[in-house]
Amino acid sequence: VRQVKAHAMVGVEPAQQVAVERRLRALPAVTALYTVSGPYDLVAMLAAESTEALDAALDQVRSTPGVKGTTTSIILSRRFER
């Protein structure tokens, strides 16, 4: 199955990190979740069968209570992975 992959940088409202992480863990399209430093709090890796399915998954991420904003990039190709 060909998959469309993306990463979404996620800003989280103060004191909402645990609840947001719990909700994102429950979304099947979220394949990994990382805490990061900088203007965003989390990076969510997503995979879906189509751009439409990815769009729906991103809607779920954005509508999660405690998420104050996202910036998403679709992954075009993998150069290498270790």
mmCIF file of C-alpha atoms in Angstrom:
data_model
loop_
_atom_site.group_PDB
_atom_site.id
_atom_site.type_symbol
_atom_site.label_atom_id
_atom_site.label_comp_id
_atom_site.label_asym_id
_atom_site.label_seq_id
_atom_site.Cartn_x
_atom_site.Cartn_y
_atom_site.Cartn_z
ATOM 1 C CA VAL A 1 0.000 0.000 0.000
ATOM 2 C CA ARG A 2 1.449 3.322 -1.056
ATOM 3 C CA GLN A 3 1.450 5.764 1.827
ATOM 4 C CA VAL A 4 1.471 9.528 1.978
ATOM 5 C CA LYS A 5 3.630 10.641 4.901
ATOM 6 C CA ALA A 6 3.952 13.968 6.650
ATOM 7 C CA HIS A 7 5.229 15.582 9.781
ATOM 8 C CA ALA A 8 3.153 18.055 11.737
ATOM 9 C CA MET A 9 4.742 20.453 14.187
ATOM 10 C CA VAL A 10 2.205 20.926 16.965
ATOM 11 C CA GLY A 11 1.883 23.802 19.416
ATOM 12 C CA VAL A 12 0.239 22.848 22.704
ATOM 13 C CA GLU A 13 -1.572 25.059 25.219
ATOM 14 C CA PRO A 14 0.056 25.251 28.665
ATOM 15 C CA ALA A 15 -0.764 22.310 30.947
ATOM 16 C CA GLN A 16 -2.356 20.351 28.058
ATOM 17 C CA GLN A 17 0.652 18.287 26.925
ATOM 18 C CA VAL A 18 -0.374 14.985 28.539
ATOM 19 C CA ALA A 19 -3.953 15.184 27.243
ATOM 20 C CA VAL A 20 -2.794 16.084 23.725
ATOM 21 C CA GLU A 21 -0.261 13.256 23.700
ATOM 22 C CA ARG A 22 -2.956 10.790 24.830
ATOM 23 C CA ARG A 23 -5.320 11.920 22.044
ATOM 24 C CA LEU A 24 -2.638 11.820 19.333
ATOM 25 C CA ARG A 25 -1.528 8.348 20.453
ATOM 26 C CA ALA A 26 -5.101 7.151 19.805
ATOM 27 C CA LEU A 27 -5.108 8.367 16.181
ATOM 28 C CA PRO A 28 -4.100 5.513 13.830
ATOM 29 C CA ALA A 29 -2.511 7.906 11.314
ATOM 30 C CA VAL A 30 -0.030 9.196 13.919
ATOM 31 C CA THR A 31 2.886 6.775 13.664
ATOM 32 C CA ALA A 32 5.316 8.545 16.018
ATOM 33 C CA LEU A 33 5.336 11.528 18.357
ATOM 34 C CA TYR A 34 8.391 13.500 19.487
ATOM 35 C CA THR A 35 8.842 16.343 21.960
ATOM 36 C CA VAL A 36 10.970 19.148 20.545
ATOM 37 C CA SER A 37 12.471 22.468 21.549
ATOM 38 C CA GLY A 38 11.642 25.697 19.772
ATOM 39 C CA PRO A 39 8.369 27.379 18.843
ATOM 40 C CA TYR A 40 6.471 24.054 18.718
ATOM 41 C CA ASP A 41 6.116 21.448 21.441
ATOM 42 C CA LEU A 42 5.628 18.200 19.482
ATOM 43 C CA VAL A 43 6.351 16.719 16.069
ATOM 44 C CA ALA A 44 3.830 14.115 14.957
ATOM 45 C CA MET A 45 4.736 11.755 12.125
ATOM 46 C CA LEU A 46 1.674 10.762 10.103
ATOM 47 C CA ALA A 47 0.979 8.191 7.375
ATOM 48 C CA ALA A 48 -2.193 7.690 5.347
ATOM 49 C CA GLU A 49 -3.286 5.862 2.203
ATOM 50 C CA SER A 50 -4.143 9.058 0.287
ATOM 51 C CA THR A 51 -3.888 12.820 0.531
ATOM 52 C CA GLU A 52 -7.584 12.874 1.407
ATOM 53 C CA ALA A 53 -7.031 10.473 4.307
ATOM 54 C CA LEU A 54 -4.013 12.507 5.430
ATOM 55 C CA ASP A 55 -6.115 15.670 5.314
ATOM 56 C CA ALA A 56 -8.762 14.012 7.511
ATOM 57 C CA ALA A 57 -6.097 12.886 9.995
ATOM 58 C CA LEU A 58 -4.668 16.395 10.141
ATOM 59 C CA ASP A 59 -8.164 17.735 10.827
ATOM 60 C CA GLN A 60 -8.295 15.387 13.819
ATOM 61 C CA VAL A 61 -4.919 16.629 15.052
ATOM 62 C CA ARG A 62 -5.915 20.287 14.650
ATOM 63 C CA SER A 63 -9.279 19.785 16.384
ATOM 64 C CA THR A 64 -7.696 18.125 19.424
ATOM 65 C CA PRO A 65 -8.456 20.145 22.566
ATOM 66 C CA GLY A 66 -5.244 21.816 23.731
ATOM 67 C CA VAL A 67 -3.681 22.091 20.261
ATOM 68 C CA LYS A 68 -3.124 25.771 19.553
ATOM 69 C CA GLY A 69 -1.639 25.416 16.071
ATOM 70 C CA THR A 70 0.164 23.204 13.575
ATOM 71 C CA THR A 71 2.524 23.480 10.632
ATOM 72 C CA THR A 72 2.603 20.447 8.349
ATOM 73 C CA SER A 73 4.921 19.299 5.582
ATOM 74 C CA ILE A 74 4.273 16.325 3.314
ATOM 75 C CA ILE A 75 7.314 14.096 2.919
ATOM 76 C CA LEU A 76 8.217 13.808 -0.756
ATOM 77 C CA SER A 77 10.987 11.212 -0.603
ATOM 78 C CA ARG A 78 13.333 9.490 1.823
ATOM 79 C CA ARG A 79 17.038 9.911 1.146
ATOM 80 C CA PHE A 80 18.057 7.479 3.886
ATOM 81 C CA GLU A 81 16.972 6.185 7.267
ATOM 82 C CA ARG A 82 19.065 4.468 9.912
#
